[in-house]
Amino acid sequence: MLFPVFFMLGICLVPAHLTPTEHLGSSFLQQCFEEAKKIVDDAYTYSRAESLRRVRKDVVSPHDALRLLKQPRGETRTAVRAADYMAQTLHLVQQRVHRIHKRSLNATDLLSGEDLEKLAMLTGCATQVRPPPCSSTQNLDKYRTITGVCNNRMKPRLGASNTPFTRWLPAEYDDGISEPRGWQPNRTFNNFILPLVRQVSNNILSTTDAGVVNDTEFSLMVTFFGQWNDHDLTFTPFSPSIRSFSNGINCDESCERTEPCIPIEIPPGDPRLPTGPDSCIPSFRSAPACGTGFSAYNFGGEPVKREQINALTAFLDLSQVYGSEPKLALSLRDLNSDGLMRVNDRFTDNGRELLPFHPLQVNMCATRKRVTNDPNATEVPCFIGGDTRVDENIALTSMHTMFLREHNRLARALKRLNPQWDSETIYQETRKIMGAYAEVFIIRDYLPHIVGDDAMRRLLGRYPGYNSNVDPRISNVFATAAYRFAHLAIQPVLGRLGPDYTQDRQFPSVPLFKAFFTPWRIIFEGGIDSLVRGLVGGPAKLNTQDHMMVDAIRERLFQFVQHLALDLGSLNMQRSRDHGIPGYNAWRKFCNLSEPRNQAELARVLNNTDLARRLLRLYGTPANIDVWLGGVAEPFVRGGRVGPLFACIIATQFQRIRQGDRLWYENPGVFSARQRAALSTATMSRLICDNTGITSVPRDVFSVISRRNRLVRCNNVRRLNLAPWRERRCTDFLENGSCPDLPPDPEFEEEHILNEFSGDEMDNELPV
Ligand code: HEM
Ligand SMILES: *[C@@H]1O[C@H](CO)[C@@H](O)[C@H](O)[C@H]1NC(C)=O
Ligand SMILES: *[C@@H]1O[C@H](CO)[C@@H](O)[C@H](O)[C@H]1NC(C)=O
Ligand SMILES: *[C@@H]1O[C@H](CO)[C@@H](O)[C@H](O)[C@H]1NC(C)=O
Ligand SMILES: *[C@@H]1O[C@H](CO)[C@@H](O)[C@H](O)[C@H]1NC(C)=O
Ligand SMILES: *[C@@H]1O[C@H](CO)[C@@H](O)[C@H](O)[C@H]1NC(C)=O
Ligand SMILES: *[C@@H]1O[C@H](CO)[C@@H](O)[C@H](O)[C@H]1NC(C)=O
């Protein structure tokens, strides 16, 4: 083990003469910061070099894949680095002070508020919390900022990218501040030790492909639309460091529990993974947010519990298309065009646009040789999109591709409609329409299938109007547990269907585990049409209590040939412990639901005695059940695909996202009444028709094809009426102020909905 030199250096040494009433002094702080910075910078540099080496040598393991997937980039990286500097500096201060002064010091005197402020400046944490200027020159009433800042005028960072998740219940860490739940060996909760997550996964989640039950109502589109939507809302980054800051141990070469390593221990008798003291699935903690997760007791203040960072905006704004940071957003645009997004300049999909390639030389997606066993196969880079997970699987990539094309289609149409608009206006107006699509599809089509009619009525009924006191931020439990419910609706196979919706002959359906990080399948295996037909033409997997998670993600996640594949079920539970998310009963209480205390009560809640027994054999008490597992074990609410607990958490989250968004599409003044009316008729089926070679679609793409939901020809699927976006500036044309006859354009023919609206709204169309 390469042991870094700087541990011996110890440049930040407590002044020997320090008495308990003296300040540590700013030069001491400065020195500790320098030392901490070196530790962090060295770890980052080392990790980057090590990652590059592995990718180049083609020895990328599944946990490398996850780590690279969760790498912070751009401003997220800056935020994470500032937090790492801060945490390490405080750690060193604490360590060094304690080394000299064994008795506990009253540290209000050691670190004054002023000192902490100075530290915040040095580390970069100050920039992370400084309120951004929301100047009126930015069109803030018309368009969303890329980062979501200034959506809320009073609290400009609410819902912005790269800010901490909110908590609906306080975190429960082992040390009260930062150590994961169950981190300390033999630590008990309600008198029971938490079971190993992998043991839980083996005993409760395991489902072979043969055991998969198909959903009789909902299509696989529902599943992947969920993932697509999640990537608009949540991304929890790791620290870039591959090794422990405190002792230099490489997280993937040791099973030691040392920050940021959080290894997943393998239980005895595991059917797939090797057991023993040195055997574990390497895993990494989510990065802390600035100035959280340290024991301020030692500095005389309140402890600040560790929080995690959400790299994305909380708003339904299609940030997975546009990016959540200005620099990325710009790089995704074609700045030499009329508001278009950049597309691939090397390949098309039968003439249709593909996502551009990622410029990085680290190519996670060079998987073709390995997967096809053809040493001569041509590799391609990863695609790039507004969210870094675009290549995670090819169904998701297809969604990215369709929405990218829709942007460009709309932008071209708007340019024809309003030739006078400049490139920026076209981009922003198009982006605004696209954001509204997301809002319409989620509330009208998607969520009712998930949370059921009852939760929809209670929490997401009629739009109540914008309320600046509603906090739109994503809650930690939503990202870490509730919205991961659909991991249990994933089929082991991605269907690829031909024009007649039967298996494509040339490029048949692919097992999911051979569809991770494989953009080459889209380029060389017939594009996205067959995949999209597979999504709308096949059923979702039904989550049943005895067939929960398919092996494709429980035993083969990110499997590239022989390496130790990951288990998504274990990861989900490990993640909630990493984030200190309270157990099942705490959340039942939060949602005003009963709190089962014993097997009989749990059996009633789950409507399943055997499952209750198996859960309690692992956990001892219902209170300790990891909330993700407890949530997905509940029987569905009526009409939905989650139980009462997740219906409550998910609907509550969307209620807040909707009501706390100043630029929600239904908030008066955001769109004109006619624009709103047009947007409310938008459908995914039309979006598919407009952006693929597919000529017939199920009218409702979220339901399985049936007598009630037949395939219809695209000609019969209603188009979005863009006429309300025509800017009326008649005085530019005629001096007498009357409008010239505009040339008829069939694409913009107004459908007969206009008479529903009074004529005076016609003048409110000016988006500029
Ligand atoms: C092939 C399909 C999918 C794969 C391979 C996949 C894989 C993953 C992985 C590896 C993680 C990170 C696990 C960790 O914490 O270490 C994750 C997180 C997550 N997944 Fe999935 N997932 C899939 C589909 C879905 C679907 C259908 C949904 C939901 C509706 C979903 C929702 C989420 C959410 C909300 C997170 C947390 C994201 C964050 O905040 O970083 N996933 N998924
Ligand atoms: C530390 O000192 C401050 C002021 O001198 C005092 O208010 C506080 O109670 C002391 N804290 C402890 C833990 O002794
Ligand atoms: C934890 O408990 C087990 C069984 O009771 C015991 O063998 C082990 O030594 C304990 N470990 C620690 C660190 O206390
Ligand atoms: C790969 O290419 C080499 C040289 O062109 C050829 O000899 C070999 O048979 C090819 N291998 C495969 C599997 O196609
Ligand atoms: C479930 O759906 C898949 C995809 O359409 C199909 O291949 C499979 O045969 C179905 N399974 C059952 C049991 O009907
Ligand atoms: C639980 O009930 C209380 C009191 O009626 C209510 O204020 C609260 O919003 C409910 N919680 C949830 C999550 O619905
Ligand atoms: C409870 O389970 C029984 C049999 O296992 C089933 O017939 C019944 O429909 C279930 N009830 C509910 C509300 O899910």
Coordinates of C-alpha atoms in Angstrom, one line a residue, residues 375-765:
P375 CA -12.1 -8.5 -31.3
N376 CA -12.6 -6.5 -34.6
A377 CA -15.8 -4.7 -33.5
T378 CA -15.7 -1.0 -33.9
E379 CA -16.2 0.8 -30.6
V380 CA -18.0 4.2 -30.2
P381 CA -17.8 6.8 -27.4
C382 CA -20.6 7.3 -24.9
F383 CA -23.4 9.7 -25.9
I384 CA -23.8 12.9 -23.9
G385 CA -26.9 14.5 -22.7
G386 CA -28.2 16.8 -19.9
D387 CA -27.8 14.0 -17.4
T388 CA -24.7 12.0 -17.0
R389 CA -26.6 8.6 -16.8
V390 CA -27.7 8.8 -20.4
D391 CA -25.8 5.7 -21.4
E392 CA -26.8 3.6 -18.4
N393 CA -29.2 1.4 -20.5
I394 CA -30.3 1.7 -24.1
A395 CA -34.0 2.1 -23.3
L396 CA -33.1 5.2 -21.3
T397 CA -30.9 6.4 -24.2
S398 CA -33.8 6.0 -26.5
M399 CA -35.9 8.4 -24.3
H400 CA -33.1 10.9 -24.4
T401 CA -32.9 10.6 -28.2
M402 CA -36.6 11.1 -28.7
F403 CA -36.7 14.2 -26.6
L404 CA -33.6 15.7 -28.2
R405 CA -35.3 15.3 -31.6
E406 CA -38.5 16.8 -30.3
H407 CA -36.6 19.9 -29.2
N408 CA -35.1 20.3 -32.7
R409 CA -38.4 19.6 -34.4
L410 CA -40.2 22.2 -32.3
A411 CA -37.3 24.7 -32.7
R412 CA -37.5 24.4 -36.5
A413 CA -41.3 24.8 -36.4
L414 CA -41.1 27.9 -34.2
K415 CA -38.5 29.4 -36.5
R416 CA -40.9 28.9 -39.5
L417 CA -43.7 30.4 -37.4
N418 CA -41.6 33.4 -36.2
P419 CA -38.8 34.0 -38.6
Q420 CA -38.0 37.2 -36.7
W421 CA -37.0 35.3 -33.5
D422 CA -33.3 35.1 -32.7
S423 CA -31.6 31.8 -31.8
E424 CA -31.8 32.4 -28.1
T425 CA -35.5 33.1 -28.1
I426 CA -36.2 29.9 -30.1
Y427 CA -34.1 27.9 -27.8
Q428 CA -35.8 29.2 -24.7
E429 CA -39.3 29.0 -26.1
T430 CA -38.7 25.5 -27.2
R431 CA -37.2 24.5 -23.9
K432 CA -40.2 26.0 -22.2
I433 CA -42.6 23.9 -24.2
M434 CA -40.5 20.8 -23.5
G435 CA -40.6 21.5 -19.7
A436 CA -44.4 21.8 -19.9
Y437 CA -44.5 18.4 -21.7
A438 CA -42.8 16.9 -18.7
E439 CA -45.3 18.5 -16.3
V440 CA -48.3 17.4 -18.4
F441 CA -47.1 13.8 -18.9
I442 CA -46.1 13.3 -15.2
I443 CA -49.3 14.7 -13.6
R444 CA -51.9 13.6 -16.2
D445 CA -50.5 10.3 -17.5
Y446 CA -47.8 8.8 -15.3
L447 CA -48.4 9.5 -11.6
P448 CA -52.0 8.2 -11.5
H449 CA -50.7 4.8 -12.6
I450 CA -48.1 4.9 -9.8
V451 CA -49.8 6.4 -6.7
G452 CA -53.4 5.6 -7.7
D453 CA -56.5 7.8 -7.8
D454 CA -56.9 8.3 -4.1
A455 CA -53.5 9.9 -3.6
M456 CA -53.9 11.9 -6.8
R457 CA -57.2 13.3 -5.5
R458 CA -55.8 14.1 -2.1
L459 CA -52.5 15.6 -3.1
L460 CA -52.5 16.3 -6.8
G461 CA -56.0 17.4 -7.6
R462 CA -56.8 20.7 -9.3
Y463 CA -53.8 23.0 -9.6
P464 CA -53.9 25.2 -6.6
G465 CA -51.7 28.0 -7.9
Y466 CA -48.1 28.9 -7.0
N467 CA -47.2 29.3 -3.4
S468 CA -43.8 30.7 -2.7
N469 CA -43.9 29.2 0.8
V470 CA -44.0 25.7 -0.5
D471 CA -40.6 24.1 -0.5
P472 CA -40.0 22.3 -3.8
R473 CA -36.8 20.7 -2.9
I474 CA -36.4 17.0 -3.4
S475 CA -36.4 15.1 -0.1
N476 CA -33.7 12.6 0.7
V477 CA -36.1 9.8 1.2
F478 CA -37.7 10.3 -2.2
A479 CA -34.4 10.0 -4.0
T480 CA -32.9 7.3 -1.8
A481 CA -35.9 5.1 -1.4
A482 CA -39.4 5.9 -2.6
Y483 CA -38.7 6.8 -6.2
R484 CA -36.5 3.7 -6.6
F485 CA -39.7 1.6 -6.4
A486 CA -39.6 1.0 -10.1
H487 CA -36.4 -1.0 -9.8
L488 CA -38.9 -3.8 -9.1
A489 CA -40.8 -3.1 -12.4
I490 CA -37.8 -3.7 -14.6
Q491 CA -38.0 -6.6 -17.1
P492 CA -35.0 -8.8 -17.6
V493 CA -35.2 -8.2 -21.3
L494 CA -35.5 -5.1 -23.5
G495 CA -37.8 -5.9 -26.3
R496 CA -36.9 -4.9 -29.8
L497 CA -39.9 -5.0 -32.0
G498 CA -40.4 -4.6 -35.7
P499 CA -43.1 -2.5 -37.5
D500 CA -45.7 -5.2 -36.8
Y501 CA -44.8 -5.2 -33.1
T502 CA -43.4 -8.6 -33.1
Q503 CA -39.8 -9.4 -32.3
D504 CA -37.4 -7.7 -34.7
R505 CA -35.9 -10.3 -36.9
Q506 CA -32.5 -8.7 -37.6
F507 CA -31.9 -7.3 -34.1
P508 CA -33.9 -9.3 -31.6
S509 CA -34.6 -8.3 -28.0
V510 CA -31.6 -7.9 -25.7
P511 CA -31.2 -9.2 -22.2
L512 CA -31.0 -6.1 -20.0
F513 CA -27.6 -7.1 -18.6
K514 CA -26.2 -6.8 -22.1
A515 CA -27.7 -3.4 -22.5
F516 CA -25.8 -1.3 -20.0
F517 CA -23.4 1.3 -21.5
T518 CA -24.0 0.1 -25.0
P519 CA -24.7 3.1 -27.3
W520 CA -23.2 1.1 -30.1
R521 CA -26.4 -1.0 -30.1
I522 CA -28.3 2.1 -31.1
I523 CA -25.8 3.1 -33.8
F524 CA -25.1 -0.4 -35.3
E525 CA -28.3 -2.3 -34.4
G526 CA -31.1 -0.4 -36.0
G527 CA -31.5 2.8 -34.0
I528 CA -34.2 3.5 -31.5
D529 CA -37.4 2.5 -33.3
S530 CA -37.4 -1.1 -32.3
L531 CA -36.6 -0.3 -28.7
V532 CA -39.3 2.3 -28.4
R533 CA -41.8 -0.3 -29.8
G534 CA -40.5 -2.6 -27.2
L535 CA -41.3 -0.1 -24.5
V536 CA -44.8 0.6 -25.6
G537 CA -45.6 -2.8 -27.0
G538 CA -44.5 -4.9 -24.0
P539 CA -45.7 -5.1 -20.4
A540 CA -43.9 -3.8 -17.3
K541 CA -42.8 -6.4 -14.8
L542 CA -45.3 -6.6 -12.0
N543 CA -43.8 -6.2 -8.6
T544 CA -45.2 -9.1 -6.5
Q545 CA -44.3 -10.0 -3.0
D546 CA -42.7 -13.3 -4.1
H547 CA -41.1 -12.0 -7.3
M548 CA -39.5 -8.7 -6.6
M549 CA -36.2 -8.0 -8.4
V550 CA -34.9 -9.6 -11.5
D551 CA -31.4 -11.1 -11.6
A552 CA -30.4 -8.8 -14.4
I553 CA -30.0 -6.0 -11.8
R554 CA -29.7 -8.1 -8.6
E555 CA -27.0 -10.4 -9.9
R556 CA -25.7 -8.9 -13.1
L557 CA -25.8 -5.1 -12.6
F558 CA -23.1 -3.6 -14.8
Q559 CA -21.7 -7.0 -15.5
F560 CA -19.0 -6.8 -18.2
V561 CA -18.0 -10.3 -18.8
Q562 CA -16.5 -11.9 -15.7
H563 CA -16.2 -9.2 -13.1
L564 CA -18.0 -9.1 -9.7
A565 CA -21.4 -7.7 -10.7
L566 CA -23.4 -5.4 -8.5
D567 CA -26.7 -5.9 -6.8
L568 CA -29.1 -3.0 -7.1
G569 CA -31.2 -4.1 -4.2
S570 CA -28.3 -4.2 -1.8
L571 CA -27.1 -0.8 -3.2
N572 CA -30.5 0.8 -2.5
M573 CA -30.6 -0.4 1.1
Q574 CA -26.9 0.4 1.7
R575 CA -27.6 3.9 0.3
S576 CA -30.4 4.6 2.7
R577 CA -28.0 3.6 5.6
D578 CA -25.3 5.8 4.1
H579 CA -27.8 8.7 4.1
G580 CA -29.0 7.9 7.6
I581 CA -32.6 7.5 6.5
P582 CA -34.9 6.4 9.4
G583 CA -36.5 3.0 9.3
Y584 CA -39.9 1.8 8.0
N585 CA -42.1 2.7 10.9
A586 CA -40.8 6.3 11.2
W587 CA -42.0 6.9 7.7
R588 CA -45.3 5.1 8.2
K589 CA -45.9 7.6 11.1
F590 CA -44.8 10.5 8.9
C591 CA -47.5 9.5 6.5
N592 CA -50.2 9.0 9.1
L593 CA -50.2 5.3 8.6
S594 CA -50.3 2.6 11.2
E595 CA -46.9 1.5 12.7
P596 CA -46.9 -2.3 12.9
R597 CA -45.2 -3.5 16.1
N598 CA -45.1 -7.2 15.7
Q599 CA -45.4 -10.0 13.1
A600 CA -49.2 -10.1 13.3
E601 CA -49.5 -6.4 12.6
L602 CA -46.9 -6.4 9.9
A603 CA -48.6 -9.4 8.3
R604 CA -51.8 -7.3 8.2
V605 CA -50.1 -4.3 6.7
L606 CA -48.4 -6.5 4.1
N607 CA -51.4 -8.8 3.7
N608 CA -48.9 -11.6 3.8
T609 CA -47.9 -13.6 6.9
D610 CA -45.1 -15.5 5.3
L611 CA -43.4 -12.3 4.1
A612 CA -43.8 -10.7 7.5
R613 CA -42.2 -13.7 9.1
R614 CA -39.3 -13.7 6.7
L615 CA -38.8 -9.9 7.2
L616 CA -38.8 -10.2 11.0
R617 CA -36.4 -13.1 10.9
L618 CA -34.0 -10.7 9.4
Y619 CA -34.8 -7.4 11.1
G620 CA -36.3 -8.4 14.4
T621 CA -38.8 -5.5 14.4
P622 CA -40.8 -3.8 11.7
A623 CA -39.3 -0.5 12.9
N624 CA -35.9 -1.4 11.6
I625 CA -36.9 -2.5 8.1
D626 CA -35.0 -0.4 5.5
V627 CA -37.6 1.9 4.2
W628 CA -37.0 1.1 0.5
L629 CA -37.6 -2.5 1.2
G630 CA -40.6 -1.9 3.5
G631 CA -42.1 0.4 0.9
V632 CA -41.8 -2.0 -2.0
A633 CA -43.1 -5.0 0.0
E634 CA -46.5 -3.3 0.6
P635 CA -49.4 -4.4 -1.5
F636 CA -50.4 -1.8 -4.1
V637 CA -52.9 1.0 -3.5
R638 CA -55.9 0.8 -5.8
G639 CA -55.0 1.6 -9.4
G640 CA -51.4 2.2 -8.5
R641 CA -48.1 0.3 -8.5
V642 CA -46.8 1.3 -5.0
G643 CA -48.2 0.7 -1.5
P644 CA -49.7 3.4 0.7
L645 CA -46.3 4.5 2.1
F646 CA -44.7 5.3 -1.2
A647 CA -47.9 6.6 -2.6
C648 CA -47.8 9.2 0.2
I649 CA -44.1 10.0 -0.2
I650 CA -44.2 10.2 -4.0
A651 CA -47.4 12.2 -4.2
T652 CA -46.3 14.6 -1.5
Q653 CA -43.0 15.2 -3.3
F654 CA -44.8 16.0 -6.6
Q655 CA -47.3 18.2 -4.8
R656 CA -44.5 20.3 -3.5
I657 CA -42.6 20.3 -6.9
R658 CA -45.8 21.6 -8.5
Q659 CA -46.9 24.1 -6.0
G660 CA -43.5 25.5 -5.2
D661 CA -42.6 26.2 -8.8
R662 CA -43.1 29.7 -9.9
L663 CA -42.7 28.7 -13.5
W664 CA -45.1 25.7 -13.5
Y665 CA -46.9 25.7 -16.8
E666 CA -50.3 26.3 -15.3
N667 CA -49.2 29.3 -13.2
P668 CA -51.1 32.2 -14.8
G669 CA -48.7 34.3 -16.9
V670 CA -46.3 31.6 -17.7
F671 CA -48.1 30.6 -20.8
S672 CA -51.1 32.2 -22.5
A673 CA -54.5 30.4 -22.0
R674 CA -54.4 29.2 -25.6
Q675 CA -50.8 27.9 -25.3
R676 CA -51.8 26.1 -22.1
A677 CA -54.8 24.6 -23.8
A678 CA -52.6 23.4 -26.6
L679 CA -50.0 21.9 -24.2
S680 CA -52.7 20.0 -22.3
T681 CA -53.4 18.0 -25.4
A682 CA -49.7 16.9 -25.9
T683 CA -49.2 13.2 -25.7
M684 CA -46.2 10.8 -25.6
S685 CA -47.8 8.9 -28.5
R686 CA -47.5 12.0 -30.7
L687 CA -44.0 12.6 -29.5
I688 CA -43.1 9.1 -30.6
C689 CA -44.8 9.6 -34.0
D690 CA -43.0 12.9 -34.6
N691 CA -39.6 11.7 -33.8
T692 CA -39.1 8.1 -34.9
G693 CA -39.9 6.0 -38.0
I694 CA -42.7 4.4 -36.1
T695 CA -46.0 4.8 -37.9
S696 CA -48.5 3.2 -35.5
V697 CA -48.6 3.5 -31.8
P698 CA -50.9 2.6 -28.9
R699 CA -53.0 5.6 -28.2
D700 CA -52.0 5.5 -24.6
V701 CA -48.4 4.4 -24.5
F702 CA -48.5 3.8 -20.8
S703 CA -51.1 1.0 -21.0
V704 CA -50.5 -2.4 -22.6
I705 CA -52.0 -2.8 -26.1
S706 CA -55.4 -4.3 -25.8
R707 CA -58.9 -4.0 -27.3
R708 CA -59.4 -0.9 -25.2
N709 CA -55.9 0.5 -26.2
R710 CA -55.4 -0.4 -29.8
L711 CA -52.6 0.5 -32.1
V712 CA -53.6 3.6 -34.1
R713 CA -51.9 5.1 -37.2
C714 CA -49.9 8.2 -36.4
N715 CA -52.0 10.1 -38.9
N716 CA -54.8 9.7 -36.4
V717 CA -52.9 10.9 -33.4
R718 CA -53.5 14.6 -32.6
R719 CA -50.6 17.0 -33.3
L720 CA -49.6 19.8 -31.0
N721 CA -51.1 23.0 -32.2
L722 CA -48.3 25.5 -32.3
A723 CA -50.4 28.4 -33.6
P724 CA -50.7 30.0 -30.2
W725 CA -46.9 30.6 -30.3
R726 CA -47.2 32.7 -33.4
E727 CA -46.2 36.1 -32.4
R728 CA -48.5 38.8 -33.7
R729 CA -46.6 41.8 -34.7
C730 CA -48.8 43.1 -37.4
T731 CA -47.6 46.7 -37.2
D732 CA -44.3 45.5 -38.5
F733 CA -46.0 44.5 -41.7
L734 CA -48.6 47.1 -42.3
E735 CA -48.8 50.7 -41.4
N736 CA -52.6 50.7 -40.8
G737 CA -52.1 48.1 -38.1
S738 CA -54.3 45.4 -39.6
C739 CA -52.8 41.9 -40.0
P740 CA -51.8 40.6 -43.3
D741 CA -53.2 37.2 -44.3
L742 CA -50.7 34.7 -43.1
P743 CA -50.0 31.9 -45.5
P744 CA -51.8 28.7 -44.6
D745 CA -49.5 26.1 -43.2
P746 CA -51.1 22.7 -42.5
E747 CA -48.8 22.0 -39.7
F748 CA -50.1 24.9 -37.7
E749 CA -53.8 24.6 -38.5
E750 CA -55.6 25.3 -35.4
E751 CA -57.8 22.5 -34.2
H752 CA -61.2 23.5 -33.2
I753 CA -60.5 24.3 -29.7
L754 CA -60.3 28.0 -30.1
N755 CA -63.9 28.7 -29.6
E756 CA -63.5 27.7 -26.0
F757 CA -61.6 30.8 -25.3
S758 CA -62.6 34.4 -25.5
G759 CA -61.1 36.5 -28.3
D760 CA -59.3 38.9 -26.1
E761 CA -56.8 36.3 -25.1
M762 CA -55.6 36.3 -28.7
D763 CA -53.6 39.4 -27.9
N764 CA -51.8 37.9 -25.0
E765 CA -49.6 35.7 -27.2

